[in-house]
Short mmCIF file of C-alpha atoms and ligand atoms in Angstrom, two decimals:
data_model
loop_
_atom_site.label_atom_id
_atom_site.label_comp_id
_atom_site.label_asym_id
_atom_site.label_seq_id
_atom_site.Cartn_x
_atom_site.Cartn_y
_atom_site.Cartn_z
CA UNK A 283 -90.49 58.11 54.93
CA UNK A 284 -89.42 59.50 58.35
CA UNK A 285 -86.28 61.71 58.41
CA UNK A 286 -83.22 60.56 60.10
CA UNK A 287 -82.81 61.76 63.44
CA UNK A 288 -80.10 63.77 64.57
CA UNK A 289 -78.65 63.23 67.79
CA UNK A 290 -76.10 64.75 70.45
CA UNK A 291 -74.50 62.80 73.33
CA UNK A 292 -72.83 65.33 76.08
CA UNK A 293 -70.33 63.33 78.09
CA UNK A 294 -69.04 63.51 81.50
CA UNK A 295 -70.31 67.49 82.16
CA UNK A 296 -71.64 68.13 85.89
CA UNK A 297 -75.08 68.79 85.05
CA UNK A 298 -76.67 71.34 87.37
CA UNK A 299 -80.48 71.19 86.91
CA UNK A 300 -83.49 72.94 89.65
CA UNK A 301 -86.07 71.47 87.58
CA UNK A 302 -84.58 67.75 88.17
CA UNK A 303 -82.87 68.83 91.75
CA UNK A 304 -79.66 67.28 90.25
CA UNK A 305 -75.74 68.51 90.97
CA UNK A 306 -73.48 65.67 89.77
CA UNK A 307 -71.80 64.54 86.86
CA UNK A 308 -74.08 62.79 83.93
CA UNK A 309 -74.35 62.08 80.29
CA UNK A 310 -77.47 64.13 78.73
CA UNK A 311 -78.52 62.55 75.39
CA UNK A 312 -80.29 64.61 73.08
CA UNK A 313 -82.20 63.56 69.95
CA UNK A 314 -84.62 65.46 67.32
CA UNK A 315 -84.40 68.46 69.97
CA UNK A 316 -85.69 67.51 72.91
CA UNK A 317 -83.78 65.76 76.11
CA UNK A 318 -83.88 61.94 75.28
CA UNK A 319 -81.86 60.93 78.73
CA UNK A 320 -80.02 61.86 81.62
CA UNK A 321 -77.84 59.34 83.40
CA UNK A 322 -74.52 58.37 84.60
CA UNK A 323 -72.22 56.55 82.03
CA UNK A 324 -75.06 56.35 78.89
CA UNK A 325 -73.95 53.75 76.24
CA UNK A 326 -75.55 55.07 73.04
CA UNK A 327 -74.51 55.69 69.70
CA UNK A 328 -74.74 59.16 68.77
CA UNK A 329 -74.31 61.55 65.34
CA UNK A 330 -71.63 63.79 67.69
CA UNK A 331 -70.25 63.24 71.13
CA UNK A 332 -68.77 66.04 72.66
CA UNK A 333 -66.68 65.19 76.07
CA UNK A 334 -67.46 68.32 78.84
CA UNK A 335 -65.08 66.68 81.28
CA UNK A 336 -64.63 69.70 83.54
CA UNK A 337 -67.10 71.97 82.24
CA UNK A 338 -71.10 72.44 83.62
CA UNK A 339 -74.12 71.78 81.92
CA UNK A 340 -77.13 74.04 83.13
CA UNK A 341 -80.68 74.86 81.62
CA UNK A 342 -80.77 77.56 78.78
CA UNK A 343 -80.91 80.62 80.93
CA UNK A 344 -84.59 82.34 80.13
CA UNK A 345 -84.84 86.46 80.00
CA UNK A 346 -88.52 87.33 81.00
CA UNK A 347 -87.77 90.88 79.85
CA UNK A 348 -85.53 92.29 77.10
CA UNK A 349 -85.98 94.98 74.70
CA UNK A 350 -85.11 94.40 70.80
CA UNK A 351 -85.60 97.53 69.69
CA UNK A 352 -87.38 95.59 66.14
CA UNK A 353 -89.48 97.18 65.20
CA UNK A 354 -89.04 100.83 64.51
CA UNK A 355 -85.09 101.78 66.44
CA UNK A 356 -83.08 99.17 64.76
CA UNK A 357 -80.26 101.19 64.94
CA UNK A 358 -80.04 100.49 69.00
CA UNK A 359 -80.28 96.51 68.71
CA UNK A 360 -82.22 94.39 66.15
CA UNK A 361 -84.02 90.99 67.02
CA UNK A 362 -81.30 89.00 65.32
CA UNK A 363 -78.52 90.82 67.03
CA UNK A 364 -80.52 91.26 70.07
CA UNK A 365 -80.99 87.23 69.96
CA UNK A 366 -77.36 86.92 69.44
CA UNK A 367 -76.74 88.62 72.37
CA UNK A 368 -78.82 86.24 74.07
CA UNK A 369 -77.11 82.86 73.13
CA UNK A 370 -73.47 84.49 73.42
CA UNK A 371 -74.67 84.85 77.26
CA UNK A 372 -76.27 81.49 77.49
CA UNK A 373 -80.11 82.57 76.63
CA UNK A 374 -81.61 80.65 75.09
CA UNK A 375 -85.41 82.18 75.53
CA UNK A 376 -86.07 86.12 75.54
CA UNK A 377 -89.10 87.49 75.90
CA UNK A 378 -89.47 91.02 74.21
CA UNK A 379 -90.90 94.51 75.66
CA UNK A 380 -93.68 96.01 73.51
CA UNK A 381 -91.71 99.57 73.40
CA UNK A 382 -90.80 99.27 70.09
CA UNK A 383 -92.33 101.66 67.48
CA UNK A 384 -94.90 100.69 66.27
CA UNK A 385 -95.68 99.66 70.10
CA UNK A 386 -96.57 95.54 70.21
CA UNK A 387 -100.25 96.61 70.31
CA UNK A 388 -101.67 94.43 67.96
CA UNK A 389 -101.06 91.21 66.09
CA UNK A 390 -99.61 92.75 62.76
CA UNK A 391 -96.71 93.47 64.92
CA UNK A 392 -96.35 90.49 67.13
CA UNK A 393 -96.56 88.31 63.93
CA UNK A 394 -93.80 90.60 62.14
CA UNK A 395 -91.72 89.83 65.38
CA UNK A 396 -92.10 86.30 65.13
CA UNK A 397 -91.44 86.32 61.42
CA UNK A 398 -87.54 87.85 61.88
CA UNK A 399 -87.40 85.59 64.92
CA UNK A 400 -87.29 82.98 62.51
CA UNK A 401 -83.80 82.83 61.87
CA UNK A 402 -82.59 83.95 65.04
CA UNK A 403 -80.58 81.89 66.83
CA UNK A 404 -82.51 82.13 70.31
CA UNK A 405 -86.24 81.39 70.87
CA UNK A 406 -87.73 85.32 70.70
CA UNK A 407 -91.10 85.57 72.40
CA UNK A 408 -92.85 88.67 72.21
CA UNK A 409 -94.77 90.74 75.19
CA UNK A 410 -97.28 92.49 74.20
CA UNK A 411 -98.46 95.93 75.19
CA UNK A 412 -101.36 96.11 77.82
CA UNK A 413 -102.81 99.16 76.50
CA UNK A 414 -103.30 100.66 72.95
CA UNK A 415 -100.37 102.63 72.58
CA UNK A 416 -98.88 102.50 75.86
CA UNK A 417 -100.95 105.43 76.28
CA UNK A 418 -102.66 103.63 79.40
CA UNK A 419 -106.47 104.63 78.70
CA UNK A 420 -107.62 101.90 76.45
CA UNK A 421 -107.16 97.88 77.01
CA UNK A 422 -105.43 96.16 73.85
CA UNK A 423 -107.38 93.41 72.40
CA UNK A 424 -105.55 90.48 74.61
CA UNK A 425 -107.25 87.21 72.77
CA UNK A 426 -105.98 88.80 69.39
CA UNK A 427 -102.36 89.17 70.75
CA UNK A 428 -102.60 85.38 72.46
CA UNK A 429 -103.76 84.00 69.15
CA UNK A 430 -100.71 85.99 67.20
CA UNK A 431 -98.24 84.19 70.17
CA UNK A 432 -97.80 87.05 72.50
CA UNK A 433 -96.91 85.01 75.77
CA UNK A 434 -97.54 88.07 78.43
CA UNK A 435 -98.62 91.80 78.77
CA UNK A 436 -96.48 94.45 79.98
CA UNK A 437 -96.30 98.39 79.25
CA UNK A 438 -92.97 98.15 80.59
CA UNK A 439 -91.25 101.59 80.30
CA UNK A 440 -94.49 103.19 81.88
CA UNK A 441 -96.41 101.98 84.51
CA UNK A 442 -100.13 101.98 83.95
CA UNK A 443 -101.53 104.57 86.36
CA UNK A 444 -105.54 103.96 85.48
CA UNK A 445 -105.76 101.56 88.94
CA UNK A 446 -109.36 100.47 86.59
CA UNK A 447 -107.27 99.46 83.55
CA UNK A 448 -104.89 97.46 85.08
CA UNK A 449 -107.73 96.10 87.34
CA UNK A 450 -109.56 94.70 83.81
CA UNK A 451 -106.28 94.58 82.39
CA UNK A 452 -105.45 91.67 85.64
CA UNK A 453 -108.55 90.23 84.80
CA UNK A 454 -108.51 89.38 80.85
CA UNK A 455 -104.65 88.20 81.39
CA UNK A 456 -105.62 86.32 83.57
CA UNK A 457 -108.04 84.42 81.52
CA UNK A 458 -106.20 84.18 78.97
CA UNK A 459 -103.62 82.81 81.32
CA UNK A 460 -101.01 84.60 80.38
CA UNK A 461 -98.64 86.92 83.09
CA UNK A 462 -99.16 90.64 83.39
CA UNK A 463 -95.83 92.08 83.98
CA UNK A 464 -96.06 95.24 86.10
CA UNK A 465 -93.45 98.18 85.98
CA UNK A 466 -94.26 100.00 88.75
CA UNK A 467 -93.44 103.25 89.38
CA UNK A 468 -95.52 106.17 90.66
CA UNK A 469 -95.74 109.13 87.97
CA UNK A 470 -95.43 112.35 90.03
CA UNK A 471 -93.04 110.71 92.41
CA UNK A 472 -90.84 110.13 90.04
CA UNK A 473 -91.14 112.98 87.97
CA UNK A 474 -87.90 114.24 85.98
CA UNK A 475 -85.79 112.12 88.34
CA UNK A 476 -83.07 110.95 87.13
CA UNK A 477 -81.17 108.62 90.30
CA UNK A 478 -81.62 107.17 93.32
CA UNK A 479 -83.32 110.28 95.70
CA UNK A 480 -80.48 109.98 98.31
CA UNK A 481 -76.67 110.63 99.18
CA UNK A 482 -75.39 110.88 95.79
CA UNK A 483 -78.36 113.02 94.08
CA UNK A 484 -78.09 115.21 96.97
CA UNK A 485 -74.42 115.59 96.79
CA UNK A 486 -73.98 115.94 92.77
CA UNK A 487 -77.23 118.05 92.22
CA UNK A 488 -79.08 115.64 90.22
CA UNK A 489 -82.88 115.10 90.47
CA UNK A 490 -83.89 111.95 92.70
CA UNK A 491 -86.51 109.41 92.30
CA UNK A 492 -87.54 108.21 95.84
CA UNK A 493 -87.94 104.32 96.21
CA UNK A 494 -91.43 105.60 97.37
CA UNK A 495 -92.34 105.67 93.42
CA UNK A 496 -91.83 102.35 92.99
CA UNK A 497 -93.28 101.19 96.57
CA UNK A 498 -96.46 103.08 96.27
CA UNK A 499 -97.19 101.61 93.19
CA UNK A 500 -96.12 97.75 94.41
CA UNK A 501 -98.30 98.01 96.58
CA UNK A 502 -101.51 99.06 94.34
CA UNK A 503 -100.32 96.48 92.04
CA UNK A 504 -100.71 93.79 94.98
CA UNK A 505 -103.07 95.09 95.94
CA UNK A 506 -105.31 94.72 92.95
CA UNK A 507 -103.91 91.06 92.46
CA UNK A 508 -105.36 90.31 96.17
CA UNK A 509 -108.64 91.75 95.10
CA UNK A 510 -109.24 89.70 92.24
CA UNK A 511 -107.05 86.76 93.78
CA UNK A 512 -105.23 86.66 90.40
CA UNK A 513 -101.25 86.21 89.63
CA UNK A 514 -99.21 89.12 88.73
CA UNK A 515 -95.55 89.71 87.80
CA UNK A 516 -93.08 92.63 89.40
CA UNK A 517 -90.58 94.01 87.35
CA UNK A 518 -87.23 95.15 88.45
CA UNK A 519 -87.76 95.53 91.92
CA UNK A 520 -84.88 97.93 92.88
CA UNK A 521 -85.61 98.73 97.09
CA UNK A 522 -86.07 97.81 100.52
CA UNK A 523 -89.46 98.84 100.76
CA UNK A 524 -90.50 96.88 97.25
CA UNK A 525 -88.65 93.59 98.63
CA UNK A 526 -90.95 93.87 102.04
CA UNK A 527 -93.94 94.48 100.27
CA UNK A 528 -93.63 91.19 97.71
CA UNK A 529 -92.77 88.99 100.93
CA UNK A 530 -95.39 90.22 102.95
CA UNK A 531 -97.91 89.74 99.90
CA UNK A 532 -96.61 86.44 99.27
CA UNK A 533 -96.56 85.33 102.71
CA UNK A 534 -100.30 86.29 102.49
CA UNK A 535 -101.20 83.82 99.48
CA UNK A 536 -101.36 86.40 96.95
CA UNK A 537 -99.92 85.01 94.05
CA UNK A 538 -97.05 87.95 93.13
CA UNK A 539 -93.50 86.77 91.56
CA UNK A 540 -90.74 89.42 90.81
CA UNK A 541 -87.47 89.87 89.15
CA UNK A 542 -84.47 91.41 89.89
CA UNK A 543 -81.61 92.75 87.52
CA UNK A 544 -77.59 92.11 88.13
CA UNK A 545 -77.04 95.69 88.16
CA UNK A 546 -79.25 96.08 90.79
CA UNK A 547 -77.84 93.13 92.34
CA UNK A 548 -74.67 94.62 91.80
CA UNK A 549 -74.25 98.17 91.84
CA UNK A 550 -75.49 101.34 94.17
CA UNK A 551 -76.17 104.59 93.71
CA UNK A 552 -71.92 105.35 93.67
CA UNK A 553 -71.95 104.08 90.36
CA UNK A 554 -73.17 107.43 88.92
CA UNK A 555 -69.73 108.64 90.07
CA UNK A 556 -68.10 105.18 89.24
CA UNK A 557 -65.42 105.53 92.11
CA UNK A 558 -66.90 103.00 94.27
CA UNK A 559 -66.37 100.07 92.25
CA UNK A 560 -62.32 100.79 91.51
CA UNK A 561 -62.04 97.74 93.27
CA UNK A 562 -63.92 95.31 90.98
CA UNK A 563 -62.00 97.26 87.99
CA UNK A 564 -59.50 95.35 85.71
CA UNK A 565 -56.45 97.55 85.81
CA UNK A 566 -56.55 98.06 81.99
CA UNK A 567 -59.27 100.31 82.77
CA UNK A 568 -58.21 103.85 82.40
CA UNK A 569 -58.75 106.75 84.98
CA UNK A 570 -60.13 108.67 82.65
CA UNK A 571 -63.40 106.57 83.30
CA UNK A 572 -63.38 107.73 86.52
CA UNK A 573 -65.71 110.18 86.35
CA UNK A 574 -70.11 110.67 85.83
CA UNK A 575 -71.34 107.52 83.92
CA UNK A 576 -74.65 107.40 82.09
CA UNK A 577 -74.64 103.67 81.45
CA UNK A 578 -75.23 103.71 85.55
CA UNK A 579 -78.67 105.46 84.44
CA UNK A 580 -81.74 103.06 84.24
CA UNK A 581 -85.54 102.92 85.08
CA UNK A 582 -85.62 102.34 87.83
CA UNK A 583 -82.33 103.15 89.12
CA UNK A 584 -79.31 102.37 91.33
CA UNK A 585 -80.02 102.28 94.88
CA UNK A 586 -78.66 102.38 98.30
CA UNK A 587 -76.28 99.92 99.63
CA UNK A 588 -78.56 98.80 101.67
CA UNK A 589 -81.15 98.09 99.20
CA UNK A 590 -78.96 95.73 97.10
CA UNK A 591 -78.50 93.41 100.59
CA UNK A 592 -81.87 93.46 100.85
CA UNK A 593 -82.52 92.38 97.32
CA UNK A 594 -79.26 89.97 97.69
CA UNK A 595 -81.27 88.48 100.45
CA UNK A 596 -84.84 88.33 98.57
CA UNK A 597 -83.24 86.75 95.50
CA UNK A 598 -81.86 83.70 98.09
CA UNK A 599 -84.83 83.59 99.80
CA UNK A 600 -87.13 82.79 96.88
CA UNK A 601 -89.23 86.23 97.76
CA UNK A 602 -87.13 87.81 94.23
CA UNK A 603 -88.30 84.37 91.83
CA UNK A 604 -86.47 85.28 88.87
CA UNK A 605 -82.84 87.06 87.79
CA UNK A 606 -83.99 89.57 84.27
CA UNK A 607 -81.84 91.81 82.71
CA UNK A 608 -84.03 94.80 81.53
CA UNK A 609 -81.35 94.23 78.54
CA UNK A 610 -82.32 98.05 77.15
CA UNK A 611 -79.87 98.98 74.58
CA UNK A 612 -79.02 102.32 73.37
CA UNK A 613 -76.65 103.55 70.88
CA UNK A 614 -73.53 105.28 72.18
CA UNK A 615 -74.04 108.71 71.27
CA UNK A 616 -77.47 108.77 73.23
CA UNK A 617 -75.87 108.22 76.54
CA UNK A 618 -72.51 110.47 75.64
CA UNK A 619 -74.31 113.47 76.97
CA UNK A 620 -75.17 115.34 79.98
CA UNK A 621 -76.46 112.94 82.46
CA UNK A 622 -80.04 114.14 82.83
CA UNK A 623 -80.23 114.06 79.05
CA UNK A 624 -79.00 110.49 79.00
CA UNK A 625 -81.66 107.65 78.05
CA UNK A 626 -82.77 105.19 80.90
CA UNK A 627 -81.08 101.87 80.10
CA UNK A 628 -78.23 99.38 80.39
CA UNK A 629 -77.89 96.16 78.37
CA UNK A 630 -76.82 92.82 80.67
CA UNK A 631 -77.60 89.80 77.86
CA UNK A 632 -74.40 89.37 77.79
CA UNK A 633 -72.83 89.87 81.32
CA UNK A 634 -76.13 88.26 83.08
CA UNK A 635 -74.75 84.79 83.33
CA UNK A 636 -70.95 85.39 85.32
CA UNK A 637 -72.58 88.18 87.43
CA UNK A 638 -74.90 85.32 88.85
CA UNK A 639 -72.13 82.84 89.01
CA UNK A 640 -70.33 85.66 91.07
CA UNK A 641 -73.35 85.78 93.48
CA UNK A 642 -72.43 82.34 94.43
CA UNK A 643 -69.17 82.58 94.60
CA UNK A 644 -69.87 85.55 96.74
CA UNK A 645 -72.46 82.90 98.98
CA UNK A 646 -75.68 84.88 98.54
CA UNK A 647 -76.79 81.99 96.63
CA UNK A 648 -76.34 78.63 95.80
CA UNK A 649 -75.79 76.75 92.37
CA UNK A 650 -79.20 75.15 91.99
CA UNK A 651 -81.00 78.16 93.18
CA UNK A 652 -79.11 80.47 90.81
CA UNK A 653 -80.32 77.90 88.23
CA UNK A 654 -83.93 78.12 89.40
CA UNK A 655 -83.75 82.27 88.91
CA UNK A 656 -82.59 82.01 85.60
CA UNK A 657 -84.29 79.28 83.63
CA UNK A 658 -86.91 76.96 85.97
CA UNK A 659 -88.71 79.84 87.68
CA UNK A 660 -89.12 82.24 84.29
CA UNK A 661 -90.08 79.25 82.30
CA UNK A 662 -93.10 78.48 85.17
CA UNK A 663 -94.07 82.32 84.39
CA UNK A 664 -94.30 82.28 81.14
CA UNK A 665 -95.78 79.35 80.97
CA UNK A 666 -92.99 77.55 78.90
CA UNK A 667 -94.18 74.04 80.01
CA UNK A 668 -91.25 72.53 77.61
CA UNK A 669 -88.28 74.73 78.77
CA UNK A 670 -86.67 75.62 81.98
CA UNK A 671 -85.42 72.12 83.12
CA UNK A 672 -83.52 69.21 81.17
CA UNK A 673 -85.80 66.40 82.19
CA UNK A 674 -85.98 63.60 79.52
CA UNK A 675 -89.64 65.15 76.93
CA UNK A 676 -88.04 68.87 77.59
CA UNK A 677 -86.45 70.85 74.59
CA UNK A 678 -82.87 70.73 74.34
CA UNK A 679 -82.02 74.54 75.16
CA UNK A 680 -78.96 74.48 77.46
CA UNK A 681 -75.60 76.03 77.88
CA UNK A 682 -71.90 74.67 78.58
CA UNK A 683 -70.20 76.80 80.57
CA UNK A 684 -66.49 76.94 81.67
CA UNK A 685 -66.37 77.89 85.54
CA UNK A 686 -63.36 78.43 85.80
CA UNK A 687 -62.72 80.94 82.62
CA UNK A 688 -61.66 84.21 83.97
CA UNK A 689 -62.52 87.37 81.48
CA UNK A 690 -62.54 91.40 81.86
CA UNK A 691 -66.06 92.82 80.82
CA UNK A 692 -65.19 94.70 77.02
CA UNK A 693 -68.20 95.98 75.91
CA UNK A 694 -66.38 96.27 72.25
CA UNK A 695 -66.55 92.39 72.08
CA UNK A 696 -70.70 92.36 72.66
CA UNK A 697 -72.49 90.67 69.99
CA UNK A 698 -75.20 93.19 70.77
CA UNK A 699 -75.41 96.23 68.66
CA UNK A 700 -75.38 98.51 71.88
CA UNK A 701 -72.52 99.00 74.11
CA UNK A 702 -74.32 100.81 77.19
CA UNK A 703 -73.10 98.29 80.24
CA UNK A 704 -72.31 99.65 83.72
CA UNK A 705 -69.71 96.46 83.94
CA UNK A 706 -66.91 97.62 81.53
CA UNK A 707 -63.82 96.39 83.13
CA UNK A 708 -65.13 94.10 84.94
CA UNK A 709 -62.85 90.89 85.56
CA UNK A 710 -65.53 87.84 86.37
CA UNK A 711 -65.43 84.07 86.37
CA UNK A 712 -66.92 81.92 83.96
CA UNK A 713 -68.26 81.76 80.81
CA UNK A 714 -70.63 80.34 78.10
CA UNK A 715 -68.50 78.48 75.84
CA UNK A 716 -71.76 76.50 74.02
CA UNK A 717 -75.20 77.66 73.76
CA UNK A 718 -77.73 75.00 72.05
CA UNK A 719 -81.17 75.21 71.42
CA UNK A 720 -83.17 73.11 70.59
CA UNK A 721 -80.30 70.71 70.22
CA UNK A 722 -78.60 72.67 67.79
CA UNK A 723 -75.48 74.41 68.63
CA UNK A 724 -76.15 78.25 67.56
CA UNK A 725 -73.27 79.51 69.79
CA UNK A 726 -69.61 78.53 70.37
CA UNK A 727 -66.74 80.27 71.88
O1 DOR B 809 -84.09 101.65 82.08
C1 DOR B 809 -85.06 101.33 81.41
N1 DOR B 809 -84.98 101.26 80.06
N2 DOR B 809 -86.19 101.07 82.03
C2 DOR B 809 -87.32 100.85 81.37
O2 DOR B 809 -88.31 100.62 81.99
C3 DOR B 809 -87.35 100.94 79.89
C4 DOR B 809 -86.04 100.67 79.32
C5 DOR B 809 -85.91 101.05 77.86
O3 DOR B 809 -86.79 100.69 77.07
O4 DOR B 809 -84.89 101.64 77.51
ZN1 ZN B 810 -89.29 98.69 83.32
ZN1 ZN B 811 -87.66 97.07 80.71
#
């Protein structure tokens, strides 16, 4: 006896897919949890219609890197609220760092993550460590962690500065065809660095981290891809230098993709001393903000102005494939302290979606490429060969969102546990009002 099938008719949105090329208005029916069909003016009988006259229908966005904080610092974010988080911003896929404690090392702890993922209302995919420990000296044991459902590697946090680990580490991932996802970031340049090495640490007294750190090691990274002609990921590029060094790679064949963050899409160095962005401020917001801010402290950090064009320009381009947050949440007496004290981290599950509507409004891209950052290119990373676009087969993971919905950035209104955002205050322009996956509607506004 086959059970009934449940079945979702979304009328008269303007669906905006990469995956299908398609900007117009049509009907998406969805049945059992996967896209049935996409046309203008579809006569079917339906369990619920819902009418999205006016409102845009886009691919669940996809975060290639998030950390949960489950297991081990539960206190910062769990997977359930971390996965809330995630629909209330239109996720509907995360993929989650291994720098939990115990570290994603081994299958014990990718199954456990997978177990509370179970009743959490986005799809949680965990990233496993590449090395034992992210101690960088020993590989984990990558067909274990495949078999458990790890979908990529990553030590994200550290780099791994053993050029032979990551070489063999390259190698297995790659046979096991699953993405190695590269923080790069050279140790002893960085050192105890704590911003951008340039106009602001030099005027405040804080110690800098040159973009060199993160060049020098881009380049190894590439460089060891090109050797063994395999694919690797970039995380969080954050500079000039990194952007030239990914384009000239790529425009070599070597098979690199990287991500970008909003708040490096968004925000310099000056947002240490906040002043910069008055402008962009709600006036709600009090002067009394106005001074040093730790949530503008991340790994790596806030660069020059002129770094964020040329990122702005990489993301357009195709040369940046993919918009991740580097949601890293941290509980708010962490960051109220001294600012080299401060953890690196902001959260941006939750803010992600209207700061990349705002980079088309602001022209740097356009709808369906913003689309492609977020959901079609991440998806083709990980490998998700069911998610990313809303062809008729794919799984029903999308988001309605309202473009014209004006709303001031109020971190006390997160669903995330952690309130660490450089954007309080922040007035921006449109929201998530529906989040379903799998055609179920786990989030409504
Ligand atoms: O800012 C960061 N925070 N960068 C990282 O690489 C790690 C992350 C964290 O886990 O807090
Ligand atoms: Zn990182
Ligand atoms: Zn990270």
């Amino acid at each position: 006896m086959s059970e009934k099938k449940s079945s979702l008719l979304l009328k008269n949105g303007r669906l905006i897919d990469a995956g299908q090329n398609l900007d117009g208005k049509f009907d998406i029916f969805l049945v059992d949890g996967k896209v049935k069909e996409v046309a203008s003016d579809l006569d079917v009988v339906a369990d619920q219609v819902i009418d999205l006259d006016g409102l845009w229908v886009l691919p669940g966005a996809i975060d290639l890197h998030v950390h949960l904080r489950e297991p081990g610092y539960e206190y910062k974010e769990t997977i359930l609220s971390g996965a809330e988080a995630a629909v209330a911003g239109g996720f509907t896929s995360i993929a989650c760092m291994a720098n939990t404690y115990p570290i994603n090392d081994n299958a014990a702890v990718t199954r456990f993550i997978l177990e509370q993922a179970r009743s959490a209302p986005a799809k949680v995919l965990p990233i496993a460590a590449i090395s034992k420990g992210m101690q960088g000296e020993v590989l984990v044991e990558m067909g274990d962690l495949v078999e458990a459902g790890a979908v990529a590697f990553s030590d994200d946090g550290k780099t791994v500065p053993n050029s032979k680990l990551l070489r063999h580490a390259l190698e297995y991932a790659s046979l096991f065809d699953k993405p190695l996802l590269c923080h790069c970031q050279d140790d002893a340049l960085f050192a105890d660095g704590v911003i951008h090495e340039g106009m602001i640490s030099a005027g405040h007294g804080l110690a800098g981290i040159p973009s060199l750190a993160e060049e020098i090691d881009i380049a190894r990274t590439i460089m060891l891809a090109e050797y063994l002609k395999v694919s690797v990921h970039i995380c969080h590029l954050s500079s000039r230098g990194g952007v030239e060094l990914v384009r000239a790679a790529k425009a070599r064949g070597v098979r690199v993709t990287a991500e970008a963050t909003p708040h490096h899409l968004f925000l310099d160095e000056r947002a240490v001393v906040d002043l910069a962005y008055r402008e962009a401020l709600d006036e709600t917001v009090k002067p009394s903000m106005l001074c040093y801010n730790t949530n503008s402290k991340m790994s790596p950090p806030l660069r020059a102005a002129e770094d964020v064009a040329a990122l702005r320009q990489a993301l357009a381009e195709g040369t940046i494939d993919v918009v991740a947050t580097d949601h890293a949440p941290h509980e708010a007496t962490e960051k109220a302290v001294e600012y080299s004290l401060a953890p690196f981290g902001v959260i941006g599950l939750e803010t992600a979606l209207a700061l990349a509507l705002r980079l088309v409004q602001e022209g740097d891209l356009t709808l369906l490429q913003m689309v492609a950052r977020m959901s079609l290119a991440p998806a083709a990373i990980l490998g998700l060969d069911d998610r990313g676009t809303l062809a008729p087969g794919m799984a029903a993971d999308l988001m309605i969102v309202d473009p014209e919905r004006e709303w001031v950035v109020d971190p006390a209104k997160f669903q995330s546990k952690a309130r660490n955002t450089p954007f309080t205050g922040w007035r921006l322009k449109g929201r998530v009002i529906k989040t379903i996956v799998d055609g179920r509607v786990v989030f409504s506004s």
